[in-house]
Coordinates of C-alpha atoms in Angstrom, one line a residue:
X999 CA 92.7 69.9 143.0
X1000 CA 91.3 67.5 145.9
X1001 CA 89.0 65.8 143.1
X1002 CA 92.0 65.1 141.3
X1003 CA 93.3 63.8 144.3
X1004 CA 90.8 61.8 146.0
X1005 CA 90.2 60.1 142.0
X1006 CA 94.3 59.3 142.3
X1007 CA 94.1 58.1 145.2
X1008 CA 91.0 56.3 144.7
X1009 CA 92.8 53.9 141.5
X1010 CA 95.9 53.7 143.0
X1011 CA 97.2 55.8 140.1
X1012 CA 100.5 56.5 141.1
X1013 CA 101.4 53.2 141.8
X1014 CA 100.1 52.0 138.8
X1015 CA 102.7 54.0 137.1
X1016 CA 99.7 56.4 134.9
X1017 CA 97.7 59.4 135.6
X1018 CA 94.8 61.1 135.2
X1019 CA 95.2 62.2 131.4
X1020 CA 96.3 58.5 130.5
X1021 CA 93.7 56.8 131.8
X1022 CA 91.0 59.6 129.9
X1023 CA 92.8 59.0 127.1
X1024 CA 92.6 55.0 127.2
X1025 CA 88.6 55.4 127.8
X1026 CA 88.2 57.3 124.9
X1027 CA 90.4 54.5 123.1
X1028 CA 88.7 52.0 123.9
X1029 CA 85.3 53.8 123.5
X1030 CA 86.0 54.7 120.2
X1031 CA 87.2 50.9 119.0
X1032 CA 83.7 49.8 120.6
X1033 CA 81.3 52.5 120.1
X1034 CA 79.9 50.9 117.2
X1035 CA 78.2 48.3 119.6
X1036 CA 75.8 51.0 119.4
X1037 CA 74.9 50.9 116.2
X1038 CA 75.2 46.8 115.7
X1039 CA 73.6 45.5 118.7
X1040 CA 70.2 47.1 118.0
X1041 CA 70.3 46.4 114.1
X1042 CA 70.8 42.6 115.3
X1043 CA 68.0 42.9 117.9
X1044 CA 65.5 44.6 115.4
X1045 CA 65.4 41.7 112.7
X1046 CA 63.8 39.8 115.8
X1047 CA 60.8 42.4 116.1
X1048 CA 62.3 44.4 118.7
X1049 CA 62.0 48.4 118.9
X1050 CA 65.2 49.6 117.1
X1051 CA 65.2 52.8 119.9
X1052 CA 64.4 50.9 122.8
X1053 CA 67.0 48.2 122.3
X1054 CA 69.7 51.3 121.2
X1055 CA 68.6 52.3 125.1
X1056 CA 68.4 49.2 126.6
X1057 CA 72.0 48.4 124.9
X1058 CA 73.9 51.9 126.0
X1059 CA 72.4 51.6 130.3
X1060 CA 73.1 48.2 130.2
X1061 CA 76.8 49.1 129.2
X1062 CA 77.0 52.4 131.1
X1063 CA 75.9 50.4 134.4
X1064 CA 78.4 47.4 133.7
X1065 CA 81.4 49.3 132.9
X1066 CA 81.0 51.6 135.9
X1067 CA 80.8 48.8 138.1
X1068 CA 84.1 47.3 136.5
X1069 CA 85.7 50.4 137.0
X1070 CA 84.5 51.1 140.5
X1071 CA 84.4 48.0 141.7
X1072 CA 86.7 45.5 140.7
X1073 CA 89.3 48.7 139.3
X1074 CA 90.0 46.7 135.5
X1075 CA 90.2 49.0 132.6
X1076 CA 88.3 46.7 130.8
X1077 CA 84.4 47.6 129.4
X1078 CA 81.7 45.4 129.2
X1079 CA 78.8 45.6 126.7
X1080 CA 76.1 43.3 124.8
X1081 CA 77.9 40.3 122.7
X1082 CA 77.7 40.1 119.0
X1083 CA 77.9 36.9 118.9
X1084 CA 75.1 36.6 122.0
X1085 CA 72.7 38.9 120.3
X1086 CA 73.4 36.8 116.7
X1087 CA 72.4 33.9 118.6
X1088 CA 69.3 35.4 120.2
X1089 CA 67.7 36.6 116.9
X1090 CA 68.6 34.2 114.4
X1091 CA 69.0 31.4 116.3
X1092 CA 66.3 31.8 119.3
X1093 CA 63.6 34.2 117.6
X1094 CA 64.2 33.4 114.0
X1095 CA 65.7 29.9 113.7
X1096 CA 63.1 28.4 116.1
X1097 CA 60.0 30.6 115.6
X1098 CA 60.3 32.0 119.8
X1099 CA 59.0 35.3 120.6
X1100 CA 61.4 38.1 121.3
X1101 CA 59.9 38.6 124.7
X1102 CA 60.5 35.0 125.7
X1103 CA 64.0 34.6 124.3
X1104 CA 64.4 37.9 126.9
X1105 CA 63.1 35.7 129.9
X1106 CA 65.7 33.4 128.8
X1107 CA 68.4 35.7 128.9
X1108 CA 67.0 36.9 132.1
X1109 CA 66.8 33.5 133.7
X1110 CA 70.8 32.9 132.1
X1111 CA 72.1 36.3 134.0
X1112 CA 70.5 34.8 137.8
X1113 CA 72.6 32.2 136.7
X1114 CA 75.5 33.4 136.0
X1115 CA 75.0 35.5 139.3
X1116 CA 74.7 32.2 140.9
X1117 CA 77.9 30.5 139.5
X1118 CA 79.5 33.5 140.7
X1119 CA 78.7 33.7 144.1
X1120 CA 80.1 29.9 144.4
X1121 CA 83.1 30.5 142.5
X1122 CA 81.7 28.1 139.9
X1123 CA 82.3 30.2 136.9
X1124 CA 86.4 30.1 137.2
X1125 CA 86.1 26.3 137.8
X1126 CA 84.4 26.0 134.6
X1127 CA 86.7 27.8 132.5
X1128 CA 89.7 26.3 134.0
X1129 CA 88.4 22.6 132.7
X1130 CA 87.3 24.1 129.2
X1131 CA 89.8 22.0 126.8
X1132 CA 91.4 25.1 125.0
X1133 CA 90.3 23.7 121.4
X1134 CA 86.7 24.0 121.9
X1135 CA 86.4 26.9 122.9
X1136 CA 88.8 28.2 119.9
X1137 CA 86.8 26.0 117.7
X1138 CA 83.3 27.0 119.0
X1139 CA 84.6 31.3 118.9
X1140 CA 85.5 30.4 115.1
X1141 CA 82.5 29.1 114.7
X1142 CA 80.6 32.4 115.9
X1143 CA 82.5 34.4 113.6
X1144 CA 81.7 32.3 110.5
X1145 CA 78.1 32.5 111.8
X1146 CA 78.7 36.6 112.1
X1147 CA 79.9 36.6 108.6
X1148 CA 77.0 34.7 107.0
X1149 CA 74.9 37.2 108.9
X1150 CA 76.0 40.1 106.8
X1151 CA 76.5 38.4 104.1
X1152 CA 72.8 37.4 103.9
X1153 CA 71.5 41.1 105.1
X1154 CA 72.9 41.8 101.5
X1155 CA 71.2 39.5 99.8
X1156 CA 75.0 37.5 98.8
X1157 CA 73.6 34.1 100.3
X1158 CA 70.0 32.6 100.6
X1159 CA 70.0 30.2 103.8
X1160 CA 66.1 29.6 103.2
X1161 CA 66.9 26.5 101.3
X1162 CA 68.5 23.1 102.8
X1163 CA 71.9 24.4 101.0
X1164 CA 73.2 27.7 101.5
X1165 CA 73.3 29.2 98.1
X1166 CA 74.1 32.2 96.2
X1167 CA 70.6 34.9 96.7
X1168 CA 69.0 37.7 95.2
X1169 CA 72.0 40.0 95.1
X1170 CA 71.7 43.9 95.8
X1171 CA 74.9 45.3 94.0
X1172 CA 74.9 48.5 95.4
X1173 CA 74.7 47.3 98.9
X1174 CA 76.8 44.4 98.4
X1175 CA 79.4 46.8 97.0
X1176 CA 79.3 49.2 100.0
X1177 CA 78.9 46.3 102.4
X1178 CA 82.5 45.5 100.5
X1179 CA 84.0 49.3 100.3
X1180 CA 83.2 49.3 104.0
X1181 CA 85.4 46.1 105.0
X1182 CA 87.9 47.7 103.0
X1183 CA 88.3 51.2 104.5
X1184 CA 88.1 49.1 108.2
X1185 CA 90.7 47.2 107.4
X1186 CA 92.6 50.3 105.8
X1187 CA 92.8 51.9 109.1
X1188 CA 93.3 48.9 111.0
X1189 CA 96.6 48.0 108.9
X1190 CA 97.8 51.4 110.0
X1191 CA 96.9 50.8 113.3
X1192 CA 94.4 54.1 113.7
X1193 CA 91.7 53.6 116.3
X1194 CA 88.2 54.0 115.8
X1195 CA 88.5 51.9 112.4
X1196 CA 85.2 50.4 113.0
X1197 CA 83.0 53.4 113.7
X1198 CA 84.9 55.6 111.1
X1199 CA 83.8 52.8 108.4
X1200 CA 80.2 52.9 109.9
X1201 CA 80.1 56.8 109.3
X1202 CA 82.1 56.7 106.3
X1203 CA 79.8 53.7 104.3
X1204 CA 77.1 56.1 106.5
X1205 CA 77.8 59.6 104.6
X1206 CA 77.8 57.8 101.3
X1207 CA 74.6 56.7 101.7
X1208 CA 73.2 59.7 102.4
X1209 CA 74.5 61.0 99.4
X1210 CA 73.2 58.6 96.8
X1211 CA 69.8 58.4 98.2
X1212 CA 70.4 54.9 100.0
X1213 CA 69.2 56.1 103.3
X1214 CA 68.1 58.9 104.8
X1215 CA 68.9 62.1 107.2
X1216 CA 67.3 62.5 110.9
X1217 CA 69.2 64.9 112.9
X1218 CA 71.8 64.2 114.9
X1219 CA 70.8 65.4 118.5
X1220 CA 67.9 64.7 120.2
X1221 CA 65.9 63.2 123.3
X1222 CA 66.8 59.5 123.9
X1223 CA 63.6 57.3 122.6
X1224 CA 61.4 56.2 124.8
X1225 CA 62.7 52.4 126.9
X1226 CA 59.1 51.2 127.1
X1227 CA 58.4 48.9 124.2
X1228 CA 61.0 46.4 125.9
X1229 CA 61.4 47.6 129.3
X1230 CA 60.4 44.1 131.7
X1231 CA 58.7 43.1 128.4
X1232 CA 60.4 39.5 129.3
X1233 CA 58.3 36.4 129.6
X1234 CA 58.4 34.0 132.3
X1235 CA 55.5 32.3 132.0
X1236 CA 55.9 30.5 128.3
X1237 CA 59.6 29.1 128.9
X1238 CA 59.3 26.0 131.0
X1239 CA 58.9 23.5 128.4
X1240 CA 61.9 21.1 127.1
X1241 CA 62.2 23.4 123.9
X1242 CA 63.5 26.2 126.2
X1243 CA 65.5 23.9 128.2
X1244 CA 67.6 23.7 125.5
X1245 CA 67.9 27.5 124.5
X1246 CA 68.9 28.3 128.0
X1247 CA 71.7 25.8 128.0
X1248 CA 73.5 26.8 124.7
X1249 CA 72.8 30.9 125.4
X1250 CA 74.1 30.1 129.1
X1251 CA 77.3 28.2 127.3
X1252 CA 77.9 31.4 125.1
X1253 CA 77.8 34.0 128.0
X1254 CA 79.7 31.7 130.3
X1255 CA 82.7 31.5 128.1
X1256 CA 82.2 35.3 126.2
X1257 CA 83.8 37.1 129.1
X1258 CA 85.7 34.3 130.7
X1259 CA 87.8 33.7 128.0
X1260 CA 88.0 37.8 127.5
X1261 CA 88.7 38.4 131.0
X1262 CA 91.9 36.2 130.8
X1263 CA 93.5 37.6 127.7
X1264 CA 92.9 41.4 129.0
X1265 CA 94.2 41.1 132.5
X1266 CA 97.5 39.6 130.6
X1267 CA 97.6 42.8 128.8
X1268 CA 96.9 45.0 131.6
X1269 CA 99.3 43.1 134.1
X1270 CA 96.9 42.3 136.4
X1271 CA 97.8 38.8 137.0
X1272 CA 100.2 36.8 139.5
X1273 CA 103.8 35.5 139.6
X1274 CA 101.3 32.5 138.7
X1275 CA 99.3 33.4 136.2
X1276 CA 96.6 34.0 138.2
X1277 CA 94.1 37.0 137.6
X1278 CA 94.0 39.7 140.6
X1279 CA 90.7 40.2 141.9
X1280 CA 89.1 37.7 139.8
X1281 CA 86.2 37.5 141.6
X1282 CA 85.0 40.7 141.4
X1283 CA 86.1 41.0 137.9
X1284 CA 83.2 38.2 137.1
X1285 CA 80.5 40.3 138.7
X1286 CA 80.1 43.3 136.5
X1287 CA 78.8 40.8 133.3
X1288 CA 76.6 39.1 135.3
X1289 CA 75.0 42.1 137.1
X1290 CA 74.9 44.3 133.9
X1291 CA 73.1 41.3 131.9
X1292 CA 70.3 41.4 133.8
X1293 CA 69.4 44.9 133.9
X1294 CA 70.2 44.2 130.0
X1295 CA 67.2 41.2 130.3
X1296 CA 65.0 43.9 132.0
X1297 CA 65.8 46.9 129.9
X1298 CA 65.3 44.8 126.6
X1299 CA 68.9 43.7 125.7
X1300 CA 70.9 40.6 125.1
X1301 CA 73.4 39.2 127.7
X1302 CA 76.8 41.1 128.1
X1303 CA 80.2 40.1 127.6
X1304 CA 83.9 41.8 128.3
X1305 CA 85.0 43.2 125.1
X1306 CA 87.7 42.4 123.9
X1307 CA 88.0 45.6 122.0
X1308 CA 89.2 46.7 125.6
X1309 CA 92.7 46.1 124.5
X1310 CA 93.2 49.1 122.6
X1311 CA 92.5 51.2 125.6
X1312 CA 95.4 49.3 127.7
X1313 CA 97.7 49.7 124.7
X1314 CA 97.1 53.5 124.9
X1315 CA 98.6 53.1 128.7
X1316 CA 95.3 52.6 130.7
X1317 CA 95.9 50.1 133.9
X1318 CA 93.2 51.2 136.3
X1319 CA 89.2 51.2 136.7
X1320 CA 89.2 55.1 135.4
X1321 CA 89.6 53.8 132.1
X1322 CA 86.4 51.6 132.2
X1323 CA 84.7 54.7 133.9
X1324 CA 85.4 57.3 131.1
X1325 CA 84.4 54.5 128.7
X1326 CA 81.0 54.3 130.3
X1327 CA 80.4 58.2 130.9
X1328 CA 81.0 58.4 126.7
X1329 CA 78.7 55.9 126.2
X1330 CA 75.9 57.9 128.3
X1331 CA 76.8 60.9 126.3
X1332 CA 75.8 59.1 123.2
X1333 CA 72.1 58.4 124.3
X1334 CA 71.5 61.4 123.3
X1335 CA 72.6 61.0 119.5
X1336 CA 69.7 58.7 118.7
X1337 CA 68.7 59.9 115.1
X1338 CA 71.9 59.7 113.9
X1339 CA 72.5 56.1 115.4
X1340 CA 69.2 54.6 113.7
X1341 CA 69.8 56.3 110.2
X1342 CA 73.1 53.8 109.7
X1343 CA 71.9 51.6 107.0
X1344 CA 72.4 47.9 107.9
X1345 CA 74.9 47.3 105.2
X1346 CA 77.0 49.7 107.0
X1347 CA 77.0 48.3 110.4
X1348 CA 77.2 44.4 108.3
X1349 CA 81.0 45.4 107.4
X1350 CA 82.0 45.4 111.0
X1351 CA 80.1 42.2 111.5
X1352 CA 82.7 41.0 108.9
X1353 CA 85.6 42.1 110.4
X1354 CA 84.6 40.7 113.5
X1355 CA 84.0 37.6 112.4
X1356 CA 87.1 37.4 110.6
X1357 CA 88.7 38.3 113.7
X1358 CA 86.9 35.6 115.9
X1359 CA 87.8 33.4 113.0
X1360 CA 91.6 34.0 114.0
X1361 CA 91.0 31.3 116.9
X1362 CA 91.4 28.0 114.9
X1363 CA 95.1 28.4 114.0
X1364 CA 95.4 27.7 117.7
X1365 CA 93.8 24.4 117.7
X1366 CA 96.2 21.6 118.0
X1367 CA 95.9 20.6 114.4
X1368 CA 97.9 17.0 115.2
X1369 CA 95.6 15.6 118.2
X1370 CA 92.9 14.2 116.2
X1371 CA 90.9 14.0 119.3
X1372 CA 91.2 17.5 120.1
X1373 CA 91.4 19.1 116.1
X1374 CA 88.3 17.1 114.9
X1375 CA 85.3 18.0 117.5
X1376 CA 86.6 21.9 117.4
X1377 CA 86.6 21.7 113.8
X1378 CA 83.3 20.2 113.9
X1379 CA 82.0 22.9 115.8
X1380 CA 83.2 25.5 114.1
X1381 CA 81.6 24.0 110.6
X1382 CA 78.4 23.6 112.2
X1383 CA 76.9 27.3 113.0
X1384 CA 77.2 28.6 109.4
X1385 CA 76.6 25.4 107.7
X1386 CA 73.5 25.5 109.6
X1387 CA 73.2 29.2 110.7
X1388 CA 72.4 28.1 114.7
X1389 CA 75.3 28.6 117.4
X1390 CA 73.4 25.5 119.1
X1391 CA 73.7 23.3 117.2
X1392 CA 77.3 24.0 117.1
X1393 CA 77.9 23.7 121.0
X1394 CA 75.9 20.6 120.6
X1395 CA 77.9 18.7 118.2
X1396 CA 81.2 20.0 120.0
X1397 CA 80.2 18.7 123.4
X1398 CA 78.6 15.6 121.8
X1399 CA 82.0 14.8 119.6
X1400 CA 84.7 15.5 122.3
X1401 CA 84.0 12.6 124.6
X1402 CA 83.6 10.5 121.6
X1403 CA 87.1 11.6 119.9
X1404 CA 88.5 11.0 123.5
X1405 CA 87.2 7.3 123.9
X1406 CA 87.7 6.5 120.3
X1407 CA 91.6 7.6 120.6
X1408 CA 91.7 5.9 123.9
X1409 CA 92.2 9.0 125.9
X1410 CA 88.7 8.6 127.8
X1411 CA 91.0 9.9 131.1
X1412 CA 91.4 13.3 129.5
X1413 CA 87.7 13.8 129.6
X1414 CA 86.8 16.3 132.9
X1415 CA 83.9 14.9 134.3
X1416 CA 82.2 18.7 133.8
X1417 CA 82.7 17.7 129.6
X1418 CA 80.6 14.4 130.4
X1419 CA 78.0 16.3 132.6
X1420 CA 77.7 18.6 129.4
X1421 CA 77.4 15.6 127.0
X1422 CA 74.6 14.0 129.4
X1423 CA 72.8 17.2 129.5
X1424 CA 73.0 17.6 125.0
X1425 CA 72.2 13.8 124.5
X1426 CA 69.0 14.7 126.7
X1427 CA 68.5 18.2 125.0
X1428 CA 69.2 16.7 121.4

């Protein structure tokens, strides 16, 4: 009874107008609309070399410690784990697209979450966001999800990117055809508004595979796999060359606005702005993602990002930090579910790529279509990264094209002097 009471009085639960049972039950929400980080993050990580059962580690501690210390720190009900859209970016783009070892593209990410701590501590991070124009960053978040779809649509053999064209590949039908059956029954139980619809496709595209031979079974419980193979595995030594300068730019662009931009759109949700607009406790509720990506860098992870997927937990009633720390006690529980985790074919874990992209892809009907100025360097942007399967190259042409469209229509006052900083800093890096 004084647990119960010390945890309500702890996140202010009563006059937050929930309880004790709503907030569990908005963890496990929001746990079970995300829990399928689990199983994508590593997959993405592994086609860059990295150990499949290190990374599924790396990817649950990193989460576990980032969503406590939202919880219990800056009391959101929002989680934090490793970004799809990062990791994408750090295999095909970093490790694949540009030939870099695994280990430096990790000292990268390392180097990007000092920064981020940096920005942080002088407030720099809000001021950013605040002179983001609106259509670039719904142009460059499309762009990501086209990017996430080519992904899984080349894991399948659909598309060959190898060639200067994307083009039609060697097709598998069998996986192509679960890769399909899977978007389907996601999209089934999304349509009827039942949560989990991600992970229940995973297990569901999952169980069939198991029965037609297409994968196969290794338990379900056991001792987590060993951290080791990418624990501080990060170089520092091979990354100070203009190549790298480059990297770090565009993967700091993509954290920067990841949980920014998620950040504002869940604290709506969850009342936890101002009369003004303005979120409550902002500050802290910058420092989890930061803090939690680099013990992500040093366990062998990609940066973190707020999930979005949060949302479904403050639907379900949860308005407090207790949500965020049931979400991150589940995910602890689920280190221990490791053979079970790496058995999921990649097909499987592809169809919730899909979605996501689809969902990501949402963005553009928000650009302002009739402003040439603003319409044509988001659309640029989000044509870029699939047409040439690199998320840099896509934050280059949007940051190169929006002082341009702005000048060109005469608007070159509209133009925050941070854009121009950023087109200095792409002309050098181009």
């Amino acid at each position: 009874m004084k647990f119960k009471l010390y945890i309500s009085e702890f996140f202010d639960l009563k006059a937050k107008g929930t309880s004790i049972k709503t907030e569990c039950l908005a963890g496990l929400s929001t746990f079970a609309t995300m829990v399928y980080v689990i199983a994508v993050n590593p997959s993405i990580l592994a086609d860059s070399g990295m150990d499949f059962g290190a990374v599924l580690v790396a990817t649950i501690l990193s989460t576990v410690i980032a969503t406590a210390l939202m919880g219990l720190w800056a009391h959101f009900p929002v989680a934090i784990a490793p970004a799809m859209g990062v990791s994408a970016f750090f295999t095909y783009s970093i490790v694949i697209g540009q030939n870099k070892p695994w280990q430096a593209a990790l000292g990268i990410a390392f180097l990007v979450a000092l920064t981020l701590i940096i920005f942080h501590l002088f407030h720099l991070r809000r001021k950013i966001l605040e002179k983001m124009p609106k259509s670039l960053s719904r142009g460059i978040t499309g762009g990501i999800g086209l990017f996430l779809a080519c992904v899984g649509l080349k894991d399948v053999g659909l598309i060959d990117t190898s060639n200067l064209f994307i083009s039609f590949g060697h097709i598998n039908y069998l996986e192509c055809g679960l890769l399909a059956l899977g978007v389907a029954v996601a999209l089934t139980l999304m349509r009827f508004n039942i949560r989990g619809a991600f992970i229940v496709a995973i297990l569901s595209i999952w169980i069939l595979a198991l029965v037609i031979g297409k994968t196969t079974w290794q338990g379900i419980v056991s001792l987590p796999p060993s951290l080791m193979p990418t624990l501080g595995a990060f170089d520092l030594r091979t990354i100070w060359n203009f190549d790298y300068l480059k990297i770090y730019f565009s993967l700091f662009l993509v954290a920067l606005f990841d949980s920014c931009a998620g950040l504002i759109i869940l604290a709506r949700q969850a009342g936890l702005t101002d009369e003004g607009g303005k979120i409550m406790r902002a500050q802290r509720a910058l420092l989890p993602d930061a803090l939690g990506s680099l013990f992500a860098s040093l366990f062998g992870s990609a940066t973190l990002a707020i999930h979005l997927e949060s949302s479904s937990g403050i639907k379900a009633g949860g308005r407090t930090g207790l949500t965020a720390v049931v979400v991150s006690l589940l995910f602890l529980l689920c280190l221990f579910f490791y053979p079970l985790i790496s058995s999921i074919p990649h097909f499987a874990s592809d169809s919730v790529l899909m979605i996501l992209g689809g969902i990501m892809l949402r963005e553009v009907f928000d650009i302002p279509w009739k402003d040439l100025s603003e319409s044509i360097p988001a659309i640029l942007a989000t044509a870029t990264m699939p047409l040439t399967m690199s998320i840099y190259n896509g934050f280059l042409v949007a940051f190169l094209a929006y002082p341009i469209a702005k000048v060109v229509f005469g608007k070159a006052k509209d133009v925050p002097v941070m854009l121009w900083i950023f087109f200095l800093s792409f002309c050098c890096a181009a």
